[in-house]
Short mmCIF file of C-alpha atoms in Angstrom, two decimals:
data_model
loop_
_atom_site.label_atom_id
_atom_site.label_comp_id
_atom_site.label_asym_id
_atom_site.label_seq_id
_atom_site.Cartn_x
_atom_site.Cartn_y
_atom_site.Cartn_z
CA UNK A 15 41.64 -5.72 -62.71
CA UNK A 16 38.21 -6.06 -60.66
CA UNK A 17 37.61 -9.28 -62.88
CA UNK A 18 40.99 -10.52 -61.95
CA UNK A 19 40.40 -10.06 -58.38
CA UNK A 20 36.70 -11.64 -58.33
CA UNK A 21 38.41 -14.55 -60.20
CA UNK A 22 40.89 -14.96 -57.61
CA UNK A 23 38.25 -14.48 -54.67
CA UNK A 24 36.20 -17.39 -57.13
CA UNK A 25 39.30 -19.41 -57.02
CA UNK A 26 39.69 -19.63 -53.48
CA UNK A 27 36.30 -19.99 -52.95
CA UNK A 28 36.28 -23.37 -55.09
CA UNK A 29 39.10 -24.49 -52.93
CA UNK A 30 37.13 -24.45 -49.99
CA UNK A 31 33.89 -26.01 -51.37
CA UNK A 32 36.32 -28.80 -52.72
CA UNK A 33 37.03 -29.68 -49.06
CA UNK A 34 33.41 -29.63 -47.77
CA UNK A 35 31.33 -32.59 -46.74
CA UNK A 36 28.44 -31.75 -49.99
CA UNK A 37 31.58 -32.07 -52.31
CA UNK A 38 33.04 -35.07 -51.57
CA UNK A 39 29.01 -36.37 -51.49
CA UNK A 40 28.74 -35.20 -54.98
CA UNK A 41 32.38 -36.77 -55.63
CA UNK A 42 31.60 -40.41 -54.19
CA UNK A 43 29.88 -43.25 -55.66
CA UNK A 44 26.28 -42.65 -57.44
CA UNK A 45 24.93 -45.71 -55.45
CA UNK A 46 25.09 -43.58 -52.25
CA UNK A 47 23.24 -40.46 -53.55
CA UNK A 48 20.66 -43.26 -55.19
CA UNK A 49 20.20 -44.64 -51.69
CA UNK A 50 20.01 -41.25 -49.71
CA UNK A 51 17.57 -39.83 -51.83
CA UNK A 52 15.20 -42.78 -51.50
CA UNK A 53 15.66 -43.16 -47.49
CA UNK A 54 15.34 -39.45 -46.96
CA UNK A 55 12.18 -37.38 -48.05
CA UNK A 56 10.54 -34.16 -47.15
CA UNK A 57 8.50 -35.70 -45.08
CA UNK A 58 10.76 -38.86 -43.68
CA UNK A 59 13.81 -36.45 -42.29
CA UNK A 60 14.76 -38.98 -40.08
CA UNK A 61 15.39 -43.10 -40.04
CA UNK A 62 15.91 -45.55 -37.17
CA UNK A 63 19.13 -47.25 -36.77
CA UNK A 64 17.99 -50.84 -37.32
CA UNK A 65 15.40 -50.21 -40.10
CA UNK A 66 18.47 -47.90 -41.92
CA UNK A 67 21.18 -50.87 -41.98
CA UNK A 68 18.28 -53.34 -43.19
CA UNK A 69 17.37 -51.14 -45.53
CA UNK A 70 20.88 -50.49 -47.01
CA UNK A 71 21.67 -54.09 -46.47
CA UNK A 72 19.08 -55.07 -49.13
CA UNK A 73 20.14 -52.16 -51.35
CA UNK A 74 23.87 -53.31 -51.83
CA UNK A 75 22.33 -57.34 -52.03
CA UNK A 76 20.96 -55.52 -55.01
CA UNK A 77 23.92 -54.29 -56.49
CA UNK A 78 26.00 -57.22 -55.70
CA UNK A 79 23.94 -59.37 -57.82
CA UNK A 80 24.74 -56.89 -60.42
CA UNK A 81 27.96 -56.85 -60.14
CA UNK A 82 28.90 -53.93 -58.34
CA UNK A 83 32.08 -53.43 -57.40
CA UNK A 84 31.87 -53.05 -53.38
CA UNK A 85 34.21 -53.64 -50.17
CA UNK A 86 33.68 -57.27 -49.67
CA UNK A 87 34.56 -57.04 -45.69
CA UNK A 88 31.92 -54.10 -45.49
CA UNK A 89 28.20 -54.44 -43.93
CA UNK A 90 25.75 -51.94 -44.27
CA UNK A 91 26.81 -50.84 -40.57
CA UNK A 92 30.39 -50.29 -41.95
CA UNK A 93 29.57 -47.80 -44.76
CA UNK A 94 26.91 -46.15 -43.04
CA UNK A 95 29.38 -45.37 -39.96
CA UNK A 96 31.85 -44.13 -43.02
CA UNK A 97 28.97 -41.79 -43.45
CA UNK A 98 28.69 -40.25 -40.35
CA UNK A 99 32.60 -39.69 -40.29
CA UNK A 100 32.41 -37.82 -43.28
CA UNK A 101 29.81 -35.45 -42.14
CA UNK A 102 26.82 -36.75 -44.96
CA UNK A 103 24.78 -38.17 -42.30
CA UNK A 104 24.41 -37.38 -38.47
CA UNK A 105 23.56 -39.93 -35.85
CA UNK A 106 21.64 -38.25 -32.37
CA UNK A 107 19.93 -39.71 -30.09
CA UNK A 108 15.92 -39.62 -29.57
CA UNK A 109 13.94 -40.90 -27.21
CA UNK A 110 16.82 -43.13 -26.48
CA UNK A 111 17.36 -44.89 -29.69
CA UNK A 112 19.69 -44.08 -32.22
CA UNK A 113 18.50 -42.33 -35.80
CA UNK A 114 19.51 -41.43 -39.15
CA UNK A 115 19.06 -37.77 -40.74
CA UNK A 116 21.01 -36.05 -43.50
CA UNK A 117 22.89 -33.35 -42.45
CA UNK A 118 22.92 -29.61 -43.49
CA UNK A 119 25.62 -30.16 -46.42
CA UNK A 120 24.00 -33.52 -47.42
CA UNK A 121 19.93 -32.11 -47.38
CA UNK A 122 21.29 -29.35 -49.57
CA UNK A 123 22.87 -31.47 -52.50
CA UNK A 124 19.44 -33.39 -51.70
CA UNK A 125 17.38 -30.96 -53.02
CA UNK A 126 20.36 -30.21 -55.68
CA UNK A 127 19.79 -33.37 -57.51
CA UNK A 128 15.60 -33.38 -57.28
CA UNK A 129 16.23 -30.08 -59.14
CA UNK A 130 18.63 -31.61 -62.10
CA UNK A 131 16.59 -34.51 -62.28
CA UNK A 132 12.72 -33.20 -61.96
CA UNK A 133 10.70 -33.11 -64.81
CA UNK A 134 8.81 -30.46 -63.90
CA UNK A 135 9.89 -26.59 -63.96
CA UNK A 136 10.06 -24.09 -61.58
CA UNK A 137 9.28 -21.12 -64.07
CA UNK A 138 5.38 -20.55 -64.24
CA UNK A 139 3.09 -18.33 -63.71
CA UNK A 140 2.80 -19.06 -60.27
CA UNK A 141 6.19 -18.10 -59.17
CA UNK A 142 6.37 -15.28 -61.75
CA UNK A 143 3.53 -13.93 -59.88
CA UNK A 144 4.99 -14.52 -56.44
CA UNK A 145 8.22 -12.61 -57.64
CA UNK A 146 5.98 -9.70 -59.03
CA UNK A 147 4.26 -9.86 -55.42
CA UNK A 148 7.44 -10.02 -53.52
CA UNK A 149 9.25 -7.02 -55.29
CA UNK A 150 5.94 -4.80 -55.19
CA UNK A 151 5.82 -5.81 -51.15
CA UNK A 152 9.76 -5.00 -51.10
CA UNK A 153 9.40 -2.23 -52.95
CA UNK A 154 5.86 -0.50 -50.33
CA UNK A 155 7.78 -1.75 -47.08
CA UNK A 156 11.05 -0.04 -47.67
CA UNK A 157 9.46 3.53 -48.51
CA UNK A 158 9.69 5.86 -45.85
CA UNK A 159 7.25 8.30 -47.97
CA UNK A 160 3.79 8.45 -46.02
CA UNK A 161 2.16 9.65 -48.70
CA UNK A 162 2.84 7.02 -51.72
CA UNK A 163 2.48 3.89 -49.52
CA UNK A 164 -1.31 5.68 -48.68
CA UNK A 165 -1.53 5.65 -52.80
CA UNK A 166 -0.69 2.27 -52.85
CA UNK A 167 -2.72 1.33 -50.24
CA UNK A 168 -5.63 2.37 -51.75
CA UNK A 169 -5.12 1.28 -54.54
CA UNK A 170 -4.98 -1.53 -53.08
CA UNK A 171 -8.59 -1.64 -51.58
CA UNK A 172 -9.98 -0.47 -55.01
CA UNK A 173 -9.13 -3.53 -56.68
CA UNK A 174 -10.19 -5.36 -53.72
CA UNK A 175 -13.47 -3.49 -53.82
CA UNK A 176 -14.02 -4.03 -57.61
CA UNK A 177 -13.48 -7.60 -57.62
CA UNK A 178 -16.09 -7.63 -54.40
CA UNK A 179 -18.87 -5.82 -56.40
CA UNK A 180 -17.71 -8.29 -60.26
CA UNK A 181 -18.81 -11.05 -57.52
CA UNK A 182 -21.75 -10.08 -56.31
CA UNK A 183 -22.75 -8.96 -60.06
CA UNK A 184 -22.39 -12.87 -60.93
CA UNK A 185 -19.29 -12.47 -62.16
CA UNK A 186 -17.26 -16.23 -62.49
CA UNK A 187 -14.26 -15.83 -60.33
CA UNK A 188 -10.58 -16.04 -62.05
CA UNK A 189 -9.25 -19.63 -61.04
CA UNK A 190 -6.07 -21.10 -62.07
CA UNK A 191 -5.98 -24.06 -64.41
CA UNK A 192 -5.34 -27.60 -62.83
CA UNK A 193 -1.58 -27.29 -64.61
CA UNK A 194 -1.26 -23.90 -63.01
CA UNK A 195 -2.31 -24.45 -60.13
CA UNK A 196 0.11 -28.06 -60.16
CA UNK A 197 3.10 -26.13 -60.83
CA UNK A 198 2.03 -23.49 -58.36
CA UNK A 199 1.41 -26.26 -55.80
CA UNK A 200 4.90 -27.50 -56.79
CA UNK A 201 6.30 -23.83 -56.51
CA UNK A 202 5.74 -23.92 -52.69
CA UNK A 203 7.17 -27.63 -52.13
CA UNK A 204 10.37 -26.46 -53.98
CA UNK A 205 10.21 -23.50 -51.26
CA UNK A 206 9.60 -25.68 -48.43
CA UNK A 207 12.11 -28.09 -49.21
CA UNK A 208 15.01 -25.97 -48.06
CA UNK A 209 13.90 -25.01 -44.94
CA UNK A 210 14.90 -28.74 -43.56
CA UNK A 211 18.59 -27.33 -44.21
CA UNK A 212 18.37 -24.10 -42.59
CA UNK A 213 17.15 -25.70 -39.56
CA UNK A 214 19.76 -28.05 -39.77
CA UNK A 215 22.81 -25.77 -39.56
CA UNK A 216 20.63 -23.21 -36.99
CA UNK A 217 20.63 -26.07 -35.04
CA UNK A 218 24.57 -27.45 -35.61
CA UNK A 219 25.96 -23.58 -34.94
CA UNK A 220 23.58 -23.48 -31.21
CA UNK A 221 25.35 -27.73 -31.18
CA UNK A 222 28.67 -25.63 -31.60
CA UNK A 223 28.21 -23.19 -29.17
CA UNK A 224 26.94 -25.12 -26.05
CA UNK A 225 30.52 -27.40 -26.96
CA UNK A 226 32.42 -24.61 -26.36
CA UNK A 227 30.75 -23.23 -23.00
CA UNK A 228 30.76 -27.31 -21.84
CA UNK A 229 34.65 -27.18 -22.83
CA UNK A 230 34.88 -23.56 -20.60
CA UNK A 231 33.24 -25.04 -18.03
CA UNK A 232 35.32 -28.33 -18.24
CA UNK A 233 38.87 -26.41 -18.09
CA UNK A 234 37.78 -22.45 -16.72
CA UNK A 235 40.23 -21.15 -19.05
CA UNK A 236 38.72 -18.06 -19.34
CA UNK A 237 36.94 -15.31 -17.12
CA UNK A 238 32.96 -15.38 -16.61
CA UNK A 239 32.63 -12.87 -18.27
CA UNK A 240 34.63 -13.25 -21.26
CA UNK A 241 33.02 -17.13 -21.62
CA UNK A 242 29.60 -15.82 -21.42
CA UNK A 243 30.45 -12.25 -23.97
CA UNK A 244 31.95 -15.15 -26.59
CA UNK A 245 28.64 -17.10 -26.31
CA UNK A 246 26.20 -14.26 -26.44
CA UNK A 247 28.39 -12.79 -29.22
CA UNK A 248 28.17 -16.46 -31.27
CA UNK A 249 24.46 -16.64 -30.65
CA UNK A 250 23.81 -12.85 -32.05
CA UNK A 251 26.31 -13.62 -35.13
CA UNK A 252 23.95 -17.13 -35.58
CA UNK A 253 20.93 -14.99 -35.97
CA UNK A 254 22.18 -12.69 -38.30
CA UNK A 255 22.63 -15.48 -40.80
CA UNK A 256 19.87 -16.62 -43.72
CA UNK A 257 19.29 -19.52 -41.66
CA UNK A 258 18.94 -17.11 -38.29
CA UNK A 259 16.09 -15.22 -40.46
CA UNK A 260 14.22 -18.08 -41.26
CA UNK A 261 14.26 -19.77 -37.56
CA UNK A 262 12.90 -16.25 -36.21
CA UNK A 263 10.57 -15.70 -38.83
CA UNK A 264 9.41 -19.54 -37.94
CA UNK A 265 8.96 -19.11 -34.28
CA UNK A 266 7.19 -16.27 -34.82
CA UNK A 267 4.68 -17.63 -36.90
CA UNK A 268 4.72 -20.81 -34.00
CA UNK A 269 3.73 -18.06 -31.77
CA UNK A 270 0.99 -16.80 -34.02
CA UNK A 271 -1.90 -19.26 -33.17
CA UNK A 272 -3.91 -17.13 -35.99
CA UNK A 273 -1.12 -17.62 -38.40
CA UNK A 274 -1.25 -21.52 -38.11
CA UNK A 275 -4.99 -21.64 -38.25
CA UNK A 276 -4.69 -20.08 -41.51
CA UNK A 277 -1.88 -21.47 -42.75
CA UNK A 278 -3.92 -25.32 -41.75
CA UNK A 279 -7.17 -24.41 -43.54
CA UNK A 280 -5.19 -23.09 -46.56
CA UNK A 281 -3.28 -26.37 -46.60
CA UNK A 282 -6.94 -28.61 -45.93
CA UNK A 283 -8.65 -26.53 -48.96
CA UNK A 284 -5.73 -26.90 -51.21
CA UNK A 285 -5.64 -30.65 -50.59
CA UNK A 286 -9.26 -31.22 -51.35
CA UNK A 287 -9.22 -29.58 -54.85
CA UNK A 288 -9.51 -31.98 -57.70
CA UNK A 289 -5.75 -30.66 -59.02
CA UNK A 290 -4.28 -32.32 -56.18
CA UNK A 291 -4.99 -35.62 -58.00
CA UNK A 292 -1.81 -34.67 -60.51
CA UNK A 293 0.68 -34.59 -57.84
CA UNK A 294 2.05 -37.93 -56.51
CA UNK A 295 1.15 -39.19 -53.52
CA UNK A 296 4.80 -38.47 -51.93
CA UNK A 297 3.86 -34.86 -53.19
CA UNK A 298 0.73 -34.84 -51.43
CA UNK A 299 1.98 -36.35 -48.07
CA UNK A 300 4.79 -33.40 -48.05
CA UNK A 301 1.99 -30.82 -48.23
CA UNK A 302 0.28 -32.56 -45.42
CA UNK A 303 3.46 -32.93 -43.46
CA UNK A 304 5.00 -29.32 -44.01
CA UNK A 305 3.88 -27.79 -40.63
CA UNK A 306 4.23 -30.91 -38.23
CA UNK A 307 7.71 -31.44 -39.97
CA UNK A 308 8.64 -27.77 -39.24
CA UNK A 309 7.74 -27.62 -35.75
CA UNK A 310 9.64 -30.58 -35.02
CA UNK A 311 13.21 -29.63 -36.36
CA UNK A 312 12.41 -26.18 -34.63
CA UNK A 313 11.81 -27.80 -31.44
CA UNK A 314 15.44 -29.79 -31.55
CA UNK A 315 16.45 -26.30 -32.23
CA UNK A 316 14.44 -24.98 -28.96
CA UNK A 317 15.69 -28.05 -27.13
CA UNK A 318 19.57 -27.32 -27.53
CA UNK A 319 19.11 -23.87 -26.32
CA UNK A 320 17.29 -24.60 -23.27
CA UNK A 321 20.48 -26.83 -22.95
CA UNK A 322 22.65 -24.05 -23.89
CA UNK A 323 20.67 -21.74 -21.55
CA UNK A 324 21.13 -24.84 -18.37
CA UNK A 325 25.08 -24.57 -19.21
CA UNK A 326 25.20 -21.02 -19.01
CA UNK A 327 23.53 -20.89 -15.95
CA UNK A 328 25.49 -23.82 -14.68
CA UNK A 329 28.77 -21.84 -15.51
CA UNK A 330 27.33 -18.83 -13.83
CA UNK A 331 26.18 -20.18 -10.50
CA UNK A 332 29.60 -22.34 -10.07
CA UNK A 333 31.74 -21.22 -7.04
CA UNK A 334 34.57 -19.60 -8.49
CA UNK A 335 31.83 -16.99 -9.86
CA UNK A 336 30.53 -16.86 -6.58
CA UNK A 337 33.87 -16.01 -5.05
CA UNK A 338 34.49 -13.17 -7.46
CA UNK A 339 31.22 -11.31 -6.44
CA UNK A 340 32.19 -11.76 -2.57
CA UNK A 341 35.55 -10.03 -3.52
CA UNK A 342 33.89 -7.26 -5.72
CA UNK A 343 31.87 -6.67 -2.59
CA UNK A 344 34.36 -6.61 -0.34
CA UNK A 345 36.22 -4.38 -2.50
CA UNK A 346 33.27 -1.86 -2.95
CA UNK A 347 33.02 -1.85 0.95
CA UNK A 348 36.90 -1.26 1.67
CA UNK A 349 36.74 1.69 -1.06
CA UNK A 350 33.50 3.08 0.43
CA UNK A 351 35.07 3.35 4.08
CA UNK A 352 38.30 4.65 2.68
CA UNK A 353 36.26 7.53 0.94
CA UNK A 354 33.92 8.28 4.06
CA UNK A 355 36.67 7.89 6.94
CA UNK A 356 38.20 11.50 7.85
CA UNK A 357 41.49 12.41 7.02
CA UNK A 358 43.11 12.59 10.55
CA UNK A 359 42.70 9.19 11.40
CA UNK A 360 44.11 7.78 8.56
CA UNK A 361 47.51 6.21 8.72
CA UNK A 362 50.62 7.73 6.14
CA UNK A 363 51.60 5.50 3.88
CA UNK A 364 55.36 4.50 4.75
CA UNK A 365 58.02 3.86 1.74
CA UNK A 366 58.69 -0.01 1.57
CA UNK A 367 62.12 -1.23 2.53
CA UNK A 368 63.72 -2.70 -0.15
CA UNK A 369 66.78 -4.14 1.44
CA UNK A 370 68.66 -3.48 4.46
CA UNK A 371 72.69 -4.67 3.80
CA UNK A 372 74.91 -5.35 6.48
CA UNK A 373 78.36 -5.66 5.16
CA UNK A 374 80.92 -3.05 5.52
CA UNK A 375 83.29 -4.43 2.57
CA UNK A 376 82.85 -6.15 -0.45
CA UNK A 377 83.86 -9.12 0.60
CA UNK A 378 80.68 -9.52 2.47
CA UNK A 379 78.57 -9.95 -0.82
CA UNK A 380 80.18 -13.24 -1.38
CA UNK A 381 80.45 -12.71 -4.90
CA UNK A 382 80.59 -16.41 -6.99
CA UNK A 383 83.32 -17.18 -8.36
CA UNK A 384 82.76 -20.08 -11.67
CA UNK A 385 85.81 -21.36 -10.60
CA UNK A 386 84.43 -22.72 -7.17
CA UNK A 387 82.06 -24.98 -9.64
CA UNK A 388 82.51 -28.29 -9.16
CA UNK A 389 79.84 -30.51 -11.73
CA UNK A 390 78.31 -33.64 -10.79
CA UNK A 391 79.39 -37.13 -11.72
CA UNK A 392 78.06 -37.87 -14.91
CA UNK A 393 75.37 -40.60 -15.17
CA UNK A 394 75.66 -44.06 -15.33
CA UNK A 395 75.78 -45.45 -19.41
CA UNK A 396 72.55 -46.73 -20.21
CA UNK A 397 72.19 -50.87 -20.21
CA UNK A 398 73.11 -52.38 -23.82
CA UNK A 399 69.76 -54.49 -25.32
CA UNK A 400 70.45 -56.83 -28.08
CA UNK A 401 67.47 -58.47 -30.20
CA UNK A 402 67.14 -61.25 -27.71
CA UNK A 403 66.15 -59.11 -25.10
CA UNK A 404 63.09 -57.60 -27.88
CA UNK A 405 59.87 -59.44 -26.84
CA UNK A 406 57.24 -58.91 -28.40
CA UNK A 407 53.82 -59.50 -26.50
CA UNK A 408 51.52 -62.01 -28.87
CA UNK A 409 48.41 -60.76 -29.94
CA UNK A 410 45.23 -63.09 -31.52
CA UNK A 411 45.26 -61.91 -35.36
CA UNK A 412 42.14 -60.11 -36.66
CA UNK A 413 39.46 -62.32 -39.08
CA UNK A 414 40.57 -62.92 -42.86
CA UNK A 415 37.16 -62.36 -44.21
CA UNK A 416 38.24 -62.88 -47.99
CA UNK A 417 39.72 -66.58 -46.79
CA UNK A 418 36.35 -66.54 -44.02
CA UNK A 419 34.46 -65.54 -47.15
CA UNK A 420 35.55 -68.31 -49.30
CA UNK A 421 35.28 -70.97 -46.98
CA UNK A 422 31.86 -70.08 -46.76
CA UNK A 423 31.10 -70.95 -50.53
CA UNK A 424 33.34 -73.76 -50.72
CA UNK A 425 31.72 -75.20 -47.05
CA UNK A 426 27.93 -74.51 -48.96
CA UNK A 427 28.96 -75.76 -52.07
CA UNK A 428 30.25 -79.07 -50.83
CA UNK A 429 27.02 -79.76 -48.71
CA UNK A 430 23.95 -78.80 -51.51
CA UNK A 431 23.74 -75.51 -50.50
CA UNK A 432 23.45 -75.40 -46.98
CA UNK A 433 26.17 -75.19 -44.32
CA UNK A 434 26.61 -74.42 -40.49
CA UNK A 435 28.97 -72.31 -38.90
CA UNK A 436 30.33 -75.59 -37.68
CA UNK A 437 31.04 -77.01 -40.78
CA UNK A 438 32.65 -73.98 -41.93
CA UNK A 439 35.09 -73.39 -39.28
CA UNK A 440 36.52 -76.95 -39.15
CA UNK A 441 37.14 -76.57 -42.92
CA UNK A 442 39.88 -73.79 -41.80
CA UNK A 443 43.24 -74.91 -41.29
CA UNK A 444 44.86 -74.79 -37.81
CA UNK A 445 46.49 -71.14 -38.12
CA UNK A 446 43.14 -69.44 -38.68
CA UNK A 447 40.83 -71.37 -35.83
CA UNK A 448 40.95 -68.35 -33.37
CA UNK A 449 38.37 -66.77 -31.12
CA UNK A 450 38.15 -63.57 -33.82
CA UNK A 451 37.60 -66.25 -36.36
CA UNK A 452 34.64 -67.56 -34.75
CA UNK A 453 33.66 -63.70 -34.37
CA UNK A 454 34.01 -63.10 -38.18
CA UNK A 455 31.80 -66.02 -39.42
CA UNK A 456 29.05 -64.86 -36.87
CA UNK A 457 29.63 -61.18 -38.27
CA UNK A 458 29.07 -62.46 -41.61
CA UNK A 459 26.53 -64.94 -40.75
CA UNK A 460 24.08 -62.09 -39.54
CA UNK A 461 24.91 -59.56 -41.84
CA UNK A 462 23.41 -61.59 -44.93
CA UNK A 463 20.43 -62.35 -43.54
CA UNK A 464 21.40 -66.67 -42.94
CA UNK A 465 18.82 -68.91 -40.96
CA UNK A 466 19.65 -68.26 -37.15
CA UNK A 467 18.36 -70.91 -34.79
CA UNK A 468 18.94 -69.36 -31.13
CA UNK A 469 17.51 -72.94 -29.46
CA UNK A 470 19.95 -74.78 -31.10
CA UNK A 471 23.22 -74.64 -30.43
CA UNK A 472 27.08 -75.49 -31.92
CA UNK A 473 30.57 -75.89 -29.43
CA UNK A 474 33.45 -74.71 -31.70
CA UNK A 475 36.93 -75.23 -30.16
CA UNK A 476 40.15 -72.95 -30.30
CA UNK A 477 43.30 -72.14 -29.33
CA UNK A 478 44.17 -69.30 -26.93
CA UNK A 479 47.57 -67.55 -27.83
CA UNK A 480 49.11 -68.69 -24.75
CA UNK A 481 48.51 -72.39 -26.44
CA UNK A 482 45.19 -73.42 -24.11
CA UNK A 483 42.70 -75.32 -25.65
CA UNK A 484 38.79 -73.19 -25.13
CA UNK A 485 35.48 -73.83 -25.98
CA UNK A 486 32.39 -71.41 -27.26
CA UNK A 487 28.92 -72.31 -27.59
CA UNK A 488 27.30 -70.06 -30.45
CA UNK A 489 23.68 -70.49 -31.60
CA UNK A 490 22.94 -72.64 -34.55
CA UNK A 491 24.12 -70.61 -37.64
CA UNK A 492 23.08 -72.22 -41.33
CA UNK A 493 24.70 -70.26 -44.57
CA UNK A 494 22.53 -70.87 -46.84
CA UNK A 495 22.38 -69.93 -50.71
CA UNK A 496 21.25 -66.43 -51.68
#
């Protein structure tokens, strides 16, 4: 029966990873993992707008010319706003320009794939060692016994003290092989690389919370008090999480100017070893990277609580708080001379008068009688409409860009190779020469990187949908052959 039950919980479980954003990822097309893995590394977390859609612009070039099948009427721009609408990539703002970065669910299946598809394994000596170390540690913290954690402490210094005196005897210190110490090296990159993912959702749950105190402070729904408890009580439930751990445990070793010292000349003396030659150079550069690429995702994370903190103290100070401390004084006040004033003065309290009739009979409550009802004249019958008095209002129709598409290779094919936006357009027929038209050709003119001459210019005429004749003057756009 406990099976059962685990199997159901399992079950249900499933269901809910089905419907999450590192699913569907999984789920999609292998192109886009391909693509995300090479545009996102440890140590490039984050990719400029522009350089992303030239990037991915080349990429699916690529796969057209091997016949991938891909949505014809899609630029890079178009599937890597898809993207951010299905939660694999996020889009913020820095330093006023818009970036790229792979969000929580999507750095996770990330590091997912590295680990189906690396060659190398995670079980050596290295990390066999570092679980032995991490069990004994466990295992010495968590004793309250004073006595055995003395034991093991000196034991502790004895084989500290006997390797010191093998040393100075000319004794050839233990040192890992170059294969060891590889994998080892490897080890700590595998550790490292989820930490970009922790920060990540530590930083979308604080993203979370200062929504909802903006959307308090937007509507004042609730009490003060009840806005801020919900808040503090998010933030404390935030920490309590894996991810919560491993932000605290990183600020405090930001706060530990010791700590990073060490942690920097470890990092410098592991780097100038002669092993580091096995490891690739992306390998190398993630090593290097691993602090400055910390303290920057925990300093978005610092950044949205100082924002968090400004709303808080926005919602605090605002004048309908105010108000309720002046009456919470004044309350305190009237209660305080209440309790001091002496008992003669004070007036009785008098019964309330509830009502005070003045009829003798009956008759004088003027009881209703339904009868007396007289309804009101019913409403006027709405006015008939027949399909001549339907109008619709007439809209400009959006771009066919398989017709736009095809006119481009027929228009290029028909002059060697080479054709203008000109040329192109006054191949259409009549129906399709429309303002979005023109719009569609440019669209597709600049998304496959075409010859763009901005001094030159072409006048393209269309028709208006009220039946005017207009003009546009668009820079000198040449399709040329791929």
């Amino acid at each position: 029966m406990r099976s059962t039950d685990n199997a159901v919980a399992q079950w249900h479980a499933q269901k809910q990873l089905r419907l999450s954003p590192a699913w569907k990822l999984l789920q999609g097309a292998p192109w886009t993992l391909a693509f995300l893995r090479a545009e996102f590394t440890a140590a490039t977390q984050r990719v400029p707008l522009e350089e992303f859609h030239a990037d991915l612009a080349d990429f699916m070039k690529e796969l057209r010319e091997e016949n991938l099948s891909l949505n014809e009427a899609w630029q890079a721009s178009h599937y890597a706003d898809s993207w951010v609408r299905s939660q694999f990539l996020a889009r913020p703002m820095v330093d006023g320009k818009f970036h790229y970065e792979p969000t929580a669910a999507t750095a996770r299946v990330l590091a997912f794939i590295d680990t189906l598809g690396g060659r190398h394994t995670n079980l050596n000596s290295s990390r066999l060692s570092t679980l032995l170390n991490s069990i004994e540690t466990l295992s010495l913290q968590s004793d309250p016994n004073p006595e055995s954690r003395i034991a093991a402490l000196e034991a502790e210094i004895l084989d500290s003290q006997n390797e010191i005196t093998a040393l100075k005897n000319g004794a050839s210190p233990a040192v890992l092989s170059n294969d060891s110490a590889v994998a080892a090296t490897r080890s700590v990159l595998d550790l490292a690389a989820s930490l970009p993912a922790d920060f990540k959702r530590m930083r979308d749950g604080v993203e979370v919370m200062l929504h909802s105190i903006r959307t308090e402070i937007m509507e004042s729904s609730l009490s003060k008090g009840v806005a801020v408890g919900q808040v503090l009580a998010g933030d404390k439930a935030l920490r309590g999480t894996a991810e919560g751990e491993t932000f605290r445990g990183f600020t405090e070793f930001l706060n530990d100017p010791v700590q990073q010292a060490r942690f920097r000349q470890s990092v410098n003396e592991v780097l100038e070893r002669d092993f580091t030659d096995a490891l690739t150079a992306e390998e190398r550069n993630n090593l290097a990277s691993l602090v400055r690429e910390m303290r920057r995702q925990a300093g978005e994370v610092h950044a949205i609580y100082g924002r968090l903190s400004e709303s808080l103290h926005a919602y605090v100070q605002s004048a309908e708080f105010q108000e309720s401390v002046l009456l919470r004084k004044a309350i305190h006040a009237a209660e305080l001379a209440v309790a001091t004033a002496p008992l003669g003065s004070r007036t009785p309290v008098v019964a309330p008068l509830l009502f005070s009739p003045n009829f003798e009979t009956l008759a004088g409550l003027g009881i209703f009688n339904p009868e007396d009802h007289v309804p009101p004249p019913k409403l006027a019958a709405p006015p008939a409409l027949s399909d001549a008095d339907i109008h619709r209002t007439p809209s400009t129709p959006a771009p066919d860009m398989p017709k736009l598409l095809a006119a481009v290779e027929h228009a290029r094919e028909t002059r060697n190779g080479s054709a203008t936006l000109a040329d192109v357009y006054t191949s259409l027929p009549a129906e399709l020469q429309h303002i979005n038209t023109i719009r569609g050709l440019i669209l597709a003119a600049r998304g496959n990187n075409n010859s763009i001459t901005v001094e030159s210019t072409e006048t393209l005429t269309f028709t208006q949908i009220d039946g005017t004749t207009r003009t546009a003057t668009v820079p000198l756009f040449t399709f040329t052959k791929d």
